[in-house]
mmCIF file with all atom_site columns, C-alpha atoms and ligand atoms in Angstrom:
data_model
loop_
_atom_site.group_PDB
_atom_site.id
_atom_site.type_symbol
_atom_site.label_atom_id
_atom_site.label_alt_id
_atom_site.label_comp_id
_atom_site.label_asym_id
_atom_site.label_entity_id
_atom_site.label_seq_id
_atom_site.pdbx_PDB_ins_code
_atom_site.Cartn_x
_atom_site.Cartn_y
_atom_site.Cartn_z
_atom_site.occupancy
_atom_site.B_iso_or_equiv
_atom_site.pdbx_formal_charge
_atom_site.auth_seq_id
_atom_site.auth_comp_id
_atom_site.auth_asym_id
_atom_site.auth_atom_id
_atom_site.pdbx_PDB_model_num
ATOM   1   C  CA  . MET K 1 1   ? 9.811   -1.804  -40.312 1.00 0.00 ? 145 MET K CA  1
ATOM   2   C  CA  . ALA K 1 2   ? 6.062   -1.733  -40.642 1.00 0.00 ? 146 ALA K CA  1
ATOM   3   C  CA  . ALA K 1 3   ? 4.478   1.217   -38.646 1.00 0.00 ? 147 ALA K CA  1
ATOM   4   C  CA  . ASP K 1 4   ? 2.895   0.092   -35.389 1.00 0.00 ? 148 ASP K CA  1
ATOM   5   C  CA  . ARG K 1 5   ? -0.777  0.160   -36.442 1.00 0.00 ? 149 ARG K CA  1
ATOM   6   C  CA  . GLN K 1 6   ? -3.286  0.962   -33.839 1.00 0.00 ? 150 GLN K CA  1
ATOM   7   C  CA  . LEU K 1 7   ? -4.577  -2.222  -32.354 1.00 0.00 ? 151 LEU K CA  1
ATOM   8   C  CA  . GLN K 1 8   ? -8.502  -2.143  -32.154 1.00 0.00 ? 152 GLN K CA  1
ATOM   9   C  CA  . ILE K 1 9   ? -10.151 -1.526  -28.818 1.00 0.00 ? 153 ILE K CA  1
ATOM   10  C  CA  . ILE K 1 10  ? -13.496 -3.003  -28.164 1.00 0.00 ? 154 ILE K CA  1
ATOM   11  C  CA  . ASP K 1 11  ? -15.196 -1.539  -25.034 1.00 0.00 ? 155 ASP K CA  1
ATOM   12  C  CA  . ILE K 1 12  ? -17.132 -4.208  -23.281 1.00 0.00 ? 156 ILE K CA  1
ATOM   13  C  CA  . SER K 1 13  ? -18.518 -2.072  -20.426 1.00 0.00 ? 157 SER K CA  1
ATOM   14  C  CA  . GLN K 1 14  ? -21.878 -0.908  -19.561 1.00 0.00 ? 158 GLN K CA  1
ATOM   15  C  CA  . LYS K 1 15  ? -22.149 2.833   -19.363 1.00 0.00 ? 159 LYS K CA  1
ATOM   16  C  CA  . LEU K 1 16  ? -22.888 3.751   -15.784 1.00 0.00 ? 160 LEU K CA  1
ATOM   17  C  CA  . ARG K 1 17  ? -25.702 6.243   -15.698 1.00 0.00 ? 161 ARG K CA  1
ATOM   18  C  CA  . PRO K 1 18  ? -29.026 6.477   -13.561 1.00 0.00 ? 162 PRO K CA  1
ATOM   19  C  CA  . GLY K 1 19  ? -31.228 3.795   -14.511 1.00 0.00 ? 163 GLY K CA  1
ATOM   20  C  CA  . VAL K 1 20  ? -28.549 1.145   -15.318 1.00 0.00 ? 164 VAL K CA  1
ATOM   21  C  CA  . PRO K 1 21  ? -30.203 -2.262  -14.598 1.00 0.00 ? 165 PRO K CA  1
ATOM   22  C  CA  . VAL K 1 22  ? -28.995 -3.634  -11.171 1.00 0.00 ? 166 VAL K CA  1
ATOM   23  C  CA  . TRP K 1 23  ? -30.048 -6.718  -9.194  1.00 0.00 ? 167 TRP K CA  1
ATOM   24  C  CA  . PRO K 1 24  ? -33.507 -6.427  -7.818  1.00 0.00 ? 168 PRO K CA  1
ATOM   25  C  CA  . GLY K 1 25  ? -33.475 -4.556  -4.609  1.00 0.00 ? 169 GLY K CA  1
ATOM   26  C  CA  . ASP K 1 26  ? -29.725 -3.549  -4.923  1.00 0.00 ? 170 ASP K CA  1
ATOM   27  C  CA  . THR K 1 27  ? -28.601 0.024   -4.793  1.00 0.00 ? 171 THR K CA  1
ATOM   28  C  CA  . GLU K 1 28  ? -29.530 2.047   -7.806  1.00 0.00 ? 172 GLU K CA  1
ATOM   29  C  CA  . PHE K 1 29  ? -26.888 4.143   -9.592  1.00 0.00 ? 173 PHE K CA  1
ATOM   30  C  CA  . ALA K 1 30  ? -27.084 7.775   -8.523  1.00 0.00 ? 174 ALA K CA  1
ATOM   31  C  CA  . GLN K 1 31  ? -24.692 10.878  -9.235  1.00 0.00 ? 175 GLN K CA  1
ATOM   32  C  CA  . ALA K 1 32  ? -25.072 14.008  -7.301  1.00 0.00 ? 176 ALA K CA  1
ATOM   33  C  CA  . GLY K 1 33  ? -23.045 17.440  -7.713  1.00 0.00 ? 177 GLY K CA  1
ATOM   34  C  CA  . THR K 1 34  ? -20.904 18.392  -4.635  1.00 0.00 ? 178 THR K CA  1
ATOM   35  C  CA  . TRP K 1 35  ? -19.565 21.561  -6.165  1.00 0.00 ? 179 TRP K CA  1
ATOM   36  C  CA  . GLN K 1 36  ? -20.357 23.283  -9.496  1.00 0.00 ? 180 GLN K CA  1
ATOM   37  C  CA  . MET K 1 37  ? -18.438 25.813  -11.512 1.00 0.00 ? 181 MET K CA  1
ATOM   38  C  CA  . GLY K 1 38  ? -19.676 29.254  -11.465 1.00 0.00 ? 182 GLY K CA  1
ATOM   39  C  CA  . GLU K 1 39  ? -21.185 28.887  -7.941  1.00 0.00 ? 183 GLU K CA  1
ATOM   40  C  CA  . GLY K 1 40  ? -18.142 30.076  -6.176  1.00 0.00 ? 184 GLY K CA  1
ATOM   41  C  CA  . SER K 1 41  ? -16.219 26.863  -7.214  1.00 0.00 ? 185 SER K CA  1
ATOM   42  C  CA  . PRO K 1 42  ? -13.444 26.559  -9.879  1.00 0.00 ? 186 PRO K CA  1
ATOM   43  C  CA  . VAL K 1 43  ? -14.240 23.097  -10.518 1.00 0.00 ? 187 VAL K CA  1
ATOM   44  C  CA  . ASN K 1 44  ? -17.152 20.560  -10.986 1.00 0.00 ? 188 ASN K CA  1
ATOM   45  C  CA  . VAL K 1 45  ? -17.158 17.730  -8.542  1.00 0.00 ? 189 VAL K CA  1
ATOM   46  C  CA  . SER K 1 46  ? -19.718 14.918  -7.993  1.00 0.00 ? 190 SER K CA  1
ATOM   47  C  CA  . ALA K 1 47  ? -20.441 11.972  -5.764  1.00 0.00 ? 191 ALA K CA  1
ATOM   48  C  CA  . LEU K 1 48  ? -21.524 8.521   -6.813  1.00 0.00 ? 192 LEU K CA  1
ATOM   49  C  CA  . THR K 1 49  ? -23.942 6.050   -5.174  1.00 0.00 ? 193 THR K CA  1
ATOM   50  C  CA  . LEU K 1 50  ? -23.848 2.622   -6.582  1.00 0.00 ? 194 LEU K CA  1
ATOM   51  C  CA  . SER K 1 51  ? -23.659 -1.157  -5.867  1.00 0.00 ? 195 SER K CA  1
ATOM   52  C  CA  . THR K 1 52  ? -20.224 -2.765  -6.209  1.00 0.00 ? 196 THR K CA  1
ATOM   53  C  CA  . HIS K 1 53  ? -21.991 -5.076  -8.748  1.00 0.00 ? 197 HIS K CA  1
ATOM   54  C  CA  . THR K 1 54  ? -22.971 -2.379  -11.072 1.00 0.00 ? 198 THR K CA  1
ATOM   55  C  CA  . GLY K 1 55  ? -22.327 -2.775  -14.812 1.00 0.00 ? 199 GLY K CA  1
ATOM   56  C  CA  . ALA K 1 56  ? -19.317 -4.629  -15.763 1.00 0.00 ? 200 ALA K CA  1
ATOM   57  C  CA  . HIS K 1 57  ? -17.715 -5.629  -12.599 1.00 0.00 ? 201 HIS K CA  1
ATOM   58  C  CA  . ALA K 1 58  ? -15.277 -8.042  -10.726 1.00 0.00 ? 202 ALA K CA  1
ATOM   59  C  CA  . ASP K 1 59  ? -16.460 -10.139 -7.844  1.00 0.00 ? 203 ASP K CA  1
ATOM   60  C  CA  . ALA K 1 60  ? -13.999 -10.537 -5.088  1.00 0.00 ? 204 ALA K CA  1
ATOM   61  C  CA  . PRO K 1 61  ? -13.895 -13.952 -3.216  1.00 0.00 ? 205 PRO K CA  1
ATOM   62  C  CA  . LEU K 1 62  ? -15.337 -11.985 -0.433  1.00 0.00 ? 206 LEU K CA  1
ATOM   63  C  CA  . HIS K 1 63  ? -18.618 -11.718 -2.221  1.00 0.00 ? 207 HIS K CA  1
ATOM   64  C  CA  . TYR K 1 64  ? -19.134 -15.489 -1.880  1.00 0.00 ? 208 TYR K CA  1
ATOM   65  C  CA  . ALA K 1 65  ? -16.978 -16.390 1.145   1.00 0.00 ? 209 ALA K CA  1
ATOM   66  C  CA  . GLU K 1 66  ? -17.019 -14.747 4.435   1.00 0.00 ? 210 GLU K CA  1
ATOM   67  C  CA  . GLY K 1 67  ? -13.538 -13.521 5.493   1.00 0.00 ? 211 GLY K CA  1
ATOM   68  C  CA  . ALA K 1 68  ? -12.291 -14.248 1.882   1.00 0.00 ? 212 ALA K CA  1
ATOM   69  C  CA  . PRO K 1 69  ? -9.946  -11.662 0.216   1.00 0.00 ? 213 PRO K CA  1
ATOM   70  C  CA  . ASP K 1 70  ? -11.667 -8.260  -0.690  1.00 0.00 ? 214 ASP K CA  1
ATOM   71  C  CA  . ILE K 1 71  ? -11.354 -6.825  -4.226  1.00 0.00 ? 215 ILE K CA  1
ATOM   72  C  CA  . ALA K 1 72  ? -8.407  -4.609  -2.969  1.00 0.00 ? 216 ALA K CA  1
ATOM   73  C  CA  . SER K 1 73  ? -6.545  -7.823  -2.237  1.00 0.00 ? 217 SER K CA  1
ATOM   74  C  CA  . VAL K 1 74  ? -6.799  -9.809  -5.364  1.00 0.00 ? 218 VAL K CA  1
ATOM   75  C  CA  . ASP K 1 75  ? -3.753  -10.161 -7.752  1.00 0.00 ? 219 ASP K CA  1
ATOM   76  C  CA  . LEU K 1 76  ? -4.188  -8.018  -10.808 1.00 0.00 ? 220 LEU K CA  1
ATOM   77  C  CA  . SER K 1 77  ? -2.679  -10.392 -13.303 1.00 0.00 ? 221 SER K CA  1
ATOM   78  C  CA  . ALA K 1 78  ? -5.930  -12.488 -14.035 1.00 0.00 ? 222 ALA K CA  1
ATOM   79  C  CA  . TYR K 1 79  ? -7.444  -9.232  -15.318 1.00 0.00 ? 223 TYR K CA  1
ATOM   80  C  CA  . LEU K 1 80  ? -4.853  -8.454  -17.909 1.00 0.00 ? 224 LEU K CA  1
ATOM   81  C  CA  . GLY K 1 81  ? -3.856  -10.745 -20.559 1.00 0.00 ? 225 GLY K CA  1
ATOM   82  C  CA  . GLU K 1 82  ? -4.904  -12.967 -23.348 1.00 0.00 ? 226 GLU K CA  1
ATOM   83  C  CA  . CYS K 1 83  ? -8.428  -14.236 -23.266 1.00 0.00 ? 227 CYS K CA  1
ATOM   84  C  CA  . LEU K 1 84  ? -10.750 -16.385 -25.449 1.00 0.00 ? 228 LEU K CA  1
ATOM   85  C  CA  . VAL K 1 85  ? -14.354 -15.106 -26.312 1.00 0.00 ? 229 VAL K CA  1
ATOM   86  C  CA  . VAL K 1 86  ? -16.777 -18.126 -26.589 1.00 0.00 ? 230 VAL K CA  1
ATOM   87  C  CA  . ASP K 1 87  ? -20.253 -17.812 -28.325 1.00 0.00 ? 231 ASP K CA  1
ATOM   88  C  CA  . ALA K 1 88  ? -22.340 -19.572 -25.807 1.00 0.00 ? 232 ALA K CA  1
ATOM   89  C  CA  . ARG K 1 89  ? -25.597 -18.182 -27.274 1.00 0.00 ? 233 ARG K CA  1
ATOM   90  C  CA  . GLY K 1 90  ? -28.442 -20.796 -27.366 1.00 0.00 ? 234 GLY K CA  1
ATOM   91  C  CA  . CYS K 1 91  ? -26.918 -22.952 -24.437 1.00 0.00 ? 235 CYS K CA  1
ATOM   92  C  CA  . GLY K 1 92  ? -30.029 -22.407 -22.533 1.00 0.00 ? 236 GLY K CA  1
ATOM   93  C  CA  . GLU K 1 93  ? -30.253 -21.877 -18.770 1.00 0.00 ? 237 GLU K CA  1
ATOM   94  C  CA  . LEU K 1 94  ? -26.791 -23.188 -18.065 1.00 0.00 ? 238 LEU K CA  1
ATOM   95  C  CA  . VAL K 1 95  ? -23.578 -23.251 -20.155 1.00 0.00 ? 239 VAL K CA  1
ATOM   96  C  CA  . ARG K 1 96  ? -22.429 -26.925 -19.756 1.00 0.00 ? 240 ARG K CA  1
ATOM   97  C  CA  . PRO K 1 97  ? -18.994 -28.466 -20.347 1.00 0.00 ? 241 PRO K CA  1
ATOM   98  C  CA  . GLU K 1 98  ? -20.253 -30.021 -23.619 1.00 0.00 ? 242 GLU K CA  1
ATOM   99  C  CA  . HIS K 1 99  ? -20.676 -26.322 -24.845 1.00 0.00 ? 243 HIS K CA  1
ATOM   100 C  CA  . LEU K 1 100 ? -16.998 -25.686 -24.446 1.00 0.00 ? 244 LEU K CA  1
ATOM   101 C  CA  . PRO K 1 101 ? -14.780 -25.465 -27.533 1.00 0.00 ? 245 PRO K CA  1
ATOM   102 C  CA  . ASP K 1 102 ? -11.271 -26.089 -27.707 1.00 0.00 ? 246 ASP K CA  1
ATOM   103 C  CA  . LEU K 1 103 ? -9.845  -23.524 -25.256 1.00 0.00 ? 247 LEU K CA  1
ATOM   104 C  CA  . GLN K 1 104 ? -6.647  -23.290 -27.324 1.00 0.00 ? 248 GLN K CA  1
ATOM   105 C  CA  . GLY K 1 105 ? -4.802  -23.128 -23.953 1.00 0.00 ? 249 GLY K CA  1
ATOM   106 C  CA  . ALA K 1 106 ? -6.633  -19.626 -22.901 1.00 0.00 ? 250 ALA K CA  1
ATOM   107 C  CA  . ALA K 1 107 ? -6.154  -18.652 -19.288 1.00 0.00 ? 251 ALA K CA  1
ATOM   108 C  CA  . ARG K 1 108 ? -9.250  -16.337 -19.467 1.00 0.00 ? 252 ARG K CA  1
ATOM   109 C  CA  . VAL K 1 109 ? -12.429 -17.359 -20.860 1.00 0.00 ? 253 VAL K CA  1
ATOM   110 C  CA  . LEU K 1 110 ? -15.468 -14.924 -21.607 1.00 0.00 ? 254 LEU K CA  1
ATOM   111 C  CA  . PHE K 1 111 ? -18.978 -16.219 -22.398 1.00 0.00 ? 255 PHE K CA  1
ATOM   112 C  CA  . ARG K 1 112 ? -21.379 -14.370 -24.732 1.00 0.00 ? 256 ARG K CA  1
ATOM   113 C  CA  . THR K 1 113 ? -24.990 -15.515 -23.991 1.00 0.00 ? 257 THR K CA  1
ATOM   114 C  CA  . TYR K 1 114 ? -26.921 -12.657 -25.405 1.00 0.00 ? 258 TYR K CA  1
ATOM   115 C  CA  . ASP K 1 115 ? -27.754 -11.860 -28.931 1.00 0.00 ? 259 ASP K CA  1
ATOM   116 C  CA  . GLN K 1 116 ? -28.291 -8.358  -27.823 1.00 0.00 ? 260 GLN K CA  1
ATOM   117 C  CA  . PHE K 1 117 ? -27.338 -7.146  -24.257 1.00 0.00 ? 261 PHE K CA  1
ATOM   118 C  CA  . PRO K 1 118 ? -30.301 -5.816  -22.216 1.00 0.00 ? 262 PRO K CA  1
ATOM   119 C  CA  . HIS K 1 119 ? -29.125 -2.304  -21.526 1.00 0.00 ? 263 HIS K CA  1
ATOM   120 C  CA  . GLU K 1 120 ? -32.382 -1.025  -20.381 1.00 0.00 ? 264 GLU K CA  1
ATOM   121 C  CA  . ALA K 1 121 ? -33.949 -3.933  -18.430 1.00 0.00 ? 265 ALA K CA  1
ATOM   122 C  CA  . TRP K 1 122 ? -33.000 -6.328  -15.754 1.00 0.00 ? 266 TRP K CA  1
ATOM   123 C  CA  . ASP K 1 123 ? -32.960 -9.823  -17.074 1.00 0.00 ? 267 ASP K CA  1
ATOM   124 C  CA  . ALA K 1 124 ? -34.193 -12.310 -14.487 1.00 0.00 ? 268 ALA K CA  1
ATOM   125 C  CA  . GLN K 1 125 ? -33.793 -15.233 -16.881 1.00 0.00 ? 269 GLN K CA  1
ATOM   126 C  CA  . HIS K 1 126 ? -30.214 -14.717 -17.710 1.00 0.00 ? 270 HIS K CA  1
ATOM   127 C  CA  . SER K 1 127 ? -28.007 -17.680 -18.610 1.00 0.00 ? 271 SER K CA  1
ATOM   128 C  CA  . ALA K 1 128 ? -25.681 -19.036 -15.972 1.00 0.00 ? 272 ALA K CA  1
ATOM   129 C  CA  . ILE K 1 129 ? -22.645 -21.366 -15.903 1.00 0.00 ? 273 ILE K CA  1
ATOM   130 C  CA  . ALA K 1 130 ? -22.958 -24.858 -14.635 1.00 0.00 ? 274 ALA K CA  1
ATOM   131 C  CA  . PRO K 1 131 ? -20.468 -25.643 -11.882 1.00 0.00 ? 275 PRO K CA  1
ATOM   132 C  CA  . SER K 1 132 ? -19.092 -28.503 -13.861 1.00 0.00 ? 276 SER K CA  1
ATOM   133 C  CA  . THR K 1 133 ? -18.150 -26.042 -16.470 1.00 0.00 ? 277 THR K CA  1
ATOM   134 C  CA  . ILE K 1 134 ? -16.222 -23.991 -14.057 1.00 0.00 ? 278 ILE K CA  1
ATOM   135 C  CA  . GLU K 1 135 ? -14.441 -27.140 -12.728 1.00 0.00 ? 279 GLU K CA  1
ATOM   136 C  CA  . ALA K 1 136 ? -13.670 -28.179 -16.468 1.00 0.00 ? 280 ALA K CA  1
ATOM   137 C  CA  . LEU K 1 137 ? -12.209 -24.589 -17.070 1.00 0.00 ? 281 LEU K CA  1
ATOM   138 C  CA  . ALA K 1 138 ? -10.161 -24.940 -13.987 1.00 0.00 ? 282 ALA K CA  1
ATOM   139 C  CA  . ALA K 1 139 ? -8.743  -28.268 -14.969 1.00 0.00 ? 283 ALA K CA  1
ATOM   140 C  CA  . GLN K 1 140 ? -7.510  -26.647 -18.023 1.00 0.00 ? 284 GLN K CA  1
ATOM   141 C  CA  . GLY K 1 141 ? -5.668  -23.837 -16.194 1.00 0.00 ? 285 GLY K CA  1
ATOM   142 C  CA  . VAL K 1 142 ? -8.309  -21.115 -16.645 1.00 0.00 ? 286 VAL K CA  1
ATOM   143 C  CA  . VAL K 1 143 ? -7.708  -18.499 -14.109 1.00 0.00 ? 287 VAL K CA  1
ATOM   144 C  CA  . LEU K 1 144 ? -10.614 -15.948 -14.863 1.00 0.00 ? 288 LEU K CA  1
ATOM   145 C  CA  . ILE K 1 145 ? -14.216 -16.599 -16.204 1.00 0.00 ? 289 ILE K CA  1
ATOM   146 C  CA  . GLY K 1 146 ? -16.342 -13.726 -17.577 1.00 0.00 ? 290 GLY K CA  1
ATOM   147 C  CA  . MET K 1 147 ? -19.783 -13.541 -18.867 1.00 0.00 ? 291 MET K CA  1
ATOM   148 C  CA  . ASP K 1 148 ? -22.369 -10.933 -20.281 1.00 0.00 ? 292 ASP K CA  1
ATOM   149 C  CA  . GLY K 1 149 ? -25.057 -12.104 -17.889 1.00 0.00 ? 293 GLY K CA  1
ATOM   150 C  CA  . PRO K 1 150 ? -25.106 -10.384 -14.201 1.00 0.00 ? 294 PRO K CA  1
ATOM   151 C  CA  . SER K 1 151 ? -24.377 -13.559 -12.438 1.00 0.00 ? 295 SER K CA  1
ATOM   152 C  CA  . LEU K 1 152 ? -22.600 -16.869 -12.764 1.00 0.00 ? 296 LEU K CA  1
ATOM   153 C  CA  . ASP K 1 153 ? -25.451 -18.366 -10.922 1.00 0.00 ? 297 ASP K CA  1
ATOM   154 C  CA  . PRO K 1 154 ? -29.145 -18.213 -11.873 1.00 0.00 ? 298 PRO K CA  1
ATOM   155 C  CA  . GLN K 1 155 ? -31.009 -15.445 -10.241 1.00 0.00 ? 299 GLN K CA  1
ATOM   156 C  CA  . ASP K 1 156 ? -32.980 -17.680 -7.885  1.00 0.00 ? 300 ASP K CA  1
ATOM   157 C  CA  . SER K 1 157 ? -29.983 -19.574 -6.829  1.00 0.00 ? 301 SER K CA  1
ATOM   158 C  CA  . LYS K 1 158 ? -29.707 -19.928 -2.841  1.00 0.00 ? 302 LYS K CA  1
ATOM   159 C  CA  . THR K 1 159 ? -26.576 -22.206 -2.906  1.00 0.00 ? 303 THR K CA  1
ATOM   160 C  CA  . MET K 1 160 ? -24.317 -20.149 -5.419  1.00 0.00 ? 304 MET K CA  1
ATOM   161 C  CA  . ASP K 1 161 ? -22.883 -23.342 -6.722  1.00 0.00 ? 305 ASP K CA  1
ATOM   162 C  CA  . ALA K 1 162 ? -21.038 -21.698 -9.527  1.00 0.00 ? 306 ALA K CA  1
ATOM   163 C  CA  . HIS K 1 163 ? -19.435 -19.166 -7.309  1.00 0.00 ? 307 HIS K CA  1
ATOM   164 C  CA  . LEU K 1 164 ? -18.428 -21.915 -4.863  1.00 0.00 ? 308 LEU K CA  1
ATOM   165 C  CA  . ALA K 1 165 ? -16.777 -23.683 -7.824  1.00 0.00 ? 309 ALA K CA  1
ATOM   166 C  CA  . VAL K 1 166 ? -14.946 -20.401 -8.674  1.00 0.00 ? 310 VAL K CA  1
ATOM   167 C  CA  . LEU K 1 167 ? -13.958 -20.166 -4.985  1.00 0.00 ? 311 LEU K CA  1
ATOM   168 C  CA  . ALA K 1 168 ? -12.655 -23.816 -4.885  1.00 0.00 ? 312 ALA K CA  1
ATOM   169 C  CA  . ALA K 1 169 ? -10.572 -23.107 -8.029  1.00 0.00 ? 313 ALA K CA  1
ATOM   170 C  CA  . ASP K 1 170 ? -9.439  -19.625 -6.804  1.00 0.00 ? 314 ASP K CA  1
ATOM   171 C  CA  . MET K 1 171 ? -10.527 -18.384 -10.180 1.00 0.00 ? 315 MET K CA  1
ATOM   172 C  CA  . ARG K 1 172 ? -11.429 -14.561 -10.820 1.00 0.00 ? 316 ARG K CA  1
ATOM   173 C  CA  . VAL K 1 173 ? -14.939 -13.428 -12.092 1.00 0.00 ? 317 VAL K CA  1
ATOM   174 C  CA  . LEU K 1 174 ? -15.986 -10.818 -14.415 1.00 0.00 ? 318 LEU K CA  1
ATOM   175 C  CA  . GLU K 1 175 ? -19.937 -10.264 -14.815 1.00 0.00 ? 319 GLU K CA  1
ATOM   176 C  CA  . GLY K 1 176 ? -22.107 -7.750  -16.809 1.00 0.00 ? 320 GLY K CA  1
ATOM   177 C  CA  . LEU K 1 177 ? -19.820 -7.602  -19.891 1.00 0.00 ? 321 LEU K CA  1
ATOM   178 C  CA  . VAL K 1 178 ? -21.086 -6.459  -23.140 1.00 0.00 ? 322 VAL K CA  1
ATOM   179 C  CA  . LEU K 1 179 ? -20.099 -8.868  -25.768 1.00 0.00 ? 323 LEU K CA  1
ATOM   180 C  CA  . ASP K 1 180 ? -22.618 -7.954  -28.425 1.00 0.00 ? 324 ASP K CA  1
ATOM   181 C  CA  . GLY K 1 181 ? -20.884 -8.430  -31.821 1.00 0.00 ? 325 GLY K CA  1
ATOM   182 C  CA  . VAL K 1 182 ? -17.682 -9.666  -30.348 1.00 0.00 ? 326 VAL K CA  1
ATOM   183 C  CA  . ALA K 1 183 ? -16.549 -12.341 -32.693 1.00 0.00 ? 327 ALA K CA  1
ATOM   184 C  CA  . PRO K 1 184 ? -15.425 -15.653 -30.880 1.00 0.00 ? 328 PRO K CA  1
ATOM   185 C  CA  . GLY K 1 185 ? -11.653 -15.807 -30.754 1.00 0.00 ? 329 GLY K CA  1
ATOM   186 C  CA  . ARG K 1 186 ? -8.529  -14.502 -28.966 1.00 0.00 ? 330 ARG K CA  1
ATOM   187 C  CA  . TYR K 1 187 ? -8.096  -11.101 -27.521 1.00 0.00 ? 331 TYR K CA  1
ATOM   188 C  CA  . GLU K 1 188 ? -6.107  -9.244  -24.979 1.00 0.00 ? 332 GLU K CA  1
ATOM   189 C  CA  . LEU K 1 189 ? -8.341  -8.452  -21.972 1.00 0.00 ? 333 LEU K CA  1
ATOM   190 C  CA  . ILE K 1 190 ? -8.017  -5.346  -19.813 1.00 0.00 ? 334 ILE K CA  1
ATOM   191 C  CA  . ALA K 1 191 ? -10.550 -5.091  -16.995 1.00 0.00 ? 335 ALA K CA  1
ATOM   192 C  CA  . LEU K 1 192 ? -8.917  -3.833  -13.665 1.00 0.00 ? 336 LEU K CA  1
ATOM   193 C  CA  . PRO K 1 193 ? -10.959 -3.716  -10.625 1.00 0.00 ? 337 PRO K CA  1
ATOM   194 C  CA  . LEU K 1 194 ? -10.548 -0.562  -8.240  1.00 0.00 ? 338 LEU K CA  1
ATOM   195 C  CA  . PRO K 1 195 ? -8.816  -1.249  -4.970  1.00 0.00 ? 339 PRO K CA  1
ATOM   196 C  CA  . ILE K 1 196 ? -12.000 -0.864  -2.774  1.00 0.00 ? 340 ILE K CA  1
ATOM   197 C  CA  . VAL K 1 197 ? -11.000 -1.786  0.689   1.00 0.00 ? 341 VAL K CA  1
ATOM   198 C  CA  . GLY K 1 198 ? -13.500 -4.271  2.140   1.00 0.00 ? 342 GLY K CA  1
ATOM   199 C  CA  . GLY K 1 199 ? -15.025 -4.470  -1.335  1.00 0.00 ? 343 GLY K CA  1
ATOM   200 C  CA  . ASP K 1 200 ? -16.900 -7.421  -2.269  1.00 0.00 ? 344 ASP K CA  1
ATOM   201 C  CA  . ALA K 1 201 ? -16.706 -6.453  -5.917  1.00 0.00 ? 345 ALA K CA  1
ATOM   202 C  CA  . SER K 1 202 ? -15.706 -3.512  -8.060  1.00 0.00 ? 346 SER K CA  1
ATOM   203 C  CA  . PRO K 1 203 ? -16.926 -1.970  -11.367 1.00 0.00 ? 347 PRO K CA  1
ATOM   204 C  CA  . VAL K 1 204 ? -14.335 -2.194  -14.133 1.00 0.00 ? 348 VAL K CA  1
ATOM   205 C  CA  . ARG K 1 205 ? -13.835 -0.602  -17.470 1.00 0.00 ? 349 ARG K CA  1
ATOM   206 C  CA  . ALA K 1 206 ? -13.446 -3.816  -19.444 1.00 0.00 ? 350 ALA K CA  1
ATOM   207 C  CA  . ILE K 1 207 ? -11.928 -3.733  -22.902 1.00 0.00 ? 351 ILE K CA  1
ATOM   208 C  CA  . LEU K 1 208 ? -10.740 -6.288  -25.473 1.00 0.00 ? 352 LEU K CA  1
ATOM   209 C  CA  . ARG K 1 209 ? -7.842  -5.293  -27.665 1.00 0.00 ? 353 ARG K CA  1
ATOM   210 C  CA  . GLU K 1 210 ? -6.985  -7.373  -30.836 1.00 0.00 ? 354 GLU K CA  1
ATOM   211 C  CA  . LEU K 1 211 ? -3.785  -9.289  -30.505 1.00 0.00 ? 355 LEU K CA  1
ATOM   212 C  CA  . PRO K 1 212 ? -0.831  -8.094  -32.682 1.00 0.00 ? 356 PRO K CA  1
ATOM   213 C  CA  . ASP K 1 213 ? -0.351  -10.364 -35.620 1.00 0.00 ? 357 ASP K CA  1
ATOM   214 C  CA  . ALA K 1 214 ? 1.557   -13.290 -34.417 1.00 0.00 ? 358 ALA K CA  1
HETATM 215 N  N1  . KYN L 2 .   ? -26.327 -7.122  -6.661  1.00 0.00 ? 476 KYN L N1  1
HETATM 216 C  C1  . KYN L 2 .   ? -26.534 -8.302  -6.084  1.00 0.00 ? 476 KYN L C1  1
HETATM 217 C  C2  . KYN L 2 .   ? -27.015 -8.298  -4.874  1.00 0.00 ? 476 KYN L C2  1
HETATM 218 C  C3  . KYN L 2 .   ? -27.307 -9.529  -4.103  1.00 0.00 ? 476 KYN L C3  1
HETATM 219 C  C4  . KYN L 2 .   ? -27.007 -10.682 -4.871  1.00 0.00 ? 476 KYN L C4  1
HETATM 220 C  C5  . KYN L 2 .   ? -26.453 -10.712 -6.213  1.00 0.00 ? 476 KYN L C5  1
HETATM 221 C  C6  . KYN L 2 .   ? -26.288 -9.484  -6.706  1.00 0.00 ? 476 KYN L C6  1
HETATM 222 C  C7  . KYN L 2 .   ? -25.767 -9.540  -8.100  1.00 0.00 ? 476 KYN L C7  1
HETATM 223 O  O1  . KYN L 2 .   ? -25.752 -8.514  -8.772  1.00 0.00 ? 476 KYN L O1  1
HETATM 224 C  C8  . KYN L 2 .   ? -25.399 -10.797 -8.722  1.00 0.00 ? 476 KYN L C8  1
HETATM 225 C  C9  . KYN L 2 .   ? -23.886 -10.561 -8.437  1.00 0.00 ? 476 KYN L C9  1
HETATM 226 N  N2  . KYN L 2 .   ? -23.334 -9.903  -9.673  1.00 0.00 ? 476 KYN L N2  1
HETATM 227 C  C10 . KYN L 2 .   ? -23.196 -11.980 -8.329  1.00 0.00 ? 476 KYN L C10 1
HETATM 228 O  O2  . KYN L 2 .   ? -21.944 -11.914 -8.387  1.00 0.00 ? 476 KYN L O2  1
HETATM 229 O  O3  . KYN L 2 .   ? -23.829 -13.103 -8.441  1.00 0.00 ? 476 KYN L O3  1
HETATM 230 ZN ZN1 . ZN  L 3 .   ? -21.200 -9.784  -9.180  1.00 0.00 ? 477 ZN  L ZN1 1
HETATM 231 ZN ZN1 . ZN  L 3 .   ? -20.906 -13.081 -9.257  1.00 0.00 ? 478 ZN  L ZN1 1
#
């Protein structure tokens, strides 16, 4: 019986720290001490201020549809399981259906659009996903779409067509992933949102784990 070798874990999350790039005008990340050890307290405790869309995060349907489920209500199964990482670098402004490879039946698809993730600066020109691509994914049974960009839609979108295509297909969304150096292929995705009641999104600790040898 071969020893169970440790399956490689790839952390695809942004570090949450002051200055982490956020959507223009959105809440900046901040962390403040509430109690400090040595000042009459036996422990250190701090408080966080951050946008629900900070770093690697999961949008709730509530983000793009009034009255739709919040992030505490979504079923967790979409955020846990086999996924396909697709190299979508060089696709231009929109990842289109013609850019899709054979999905090999994957239920979760993550798009890499950056050569190098912009950890220190907001990228207003980030790639987005064409609504027709989302419709093509849904037609193939995809339940979750993820990407390294900060939004499925272009920054200047006022109609949020990609998010509305996700709503129509009831797909789940991950944005702000860090896919630098992740080879295209199949992995196990683990990226569970926090149960924030009323939340329009939640930061996630997103990881990929190599699949055991078939
Ligand atoms: N923080 C925001 C505030 C307003 C509008 C968009 C954002 C975004 O961060 C984009 C978002 N992640 C999205 O799901 O499109
Ligand atoms: Zn978002
Ligand atoms: Zn979004």
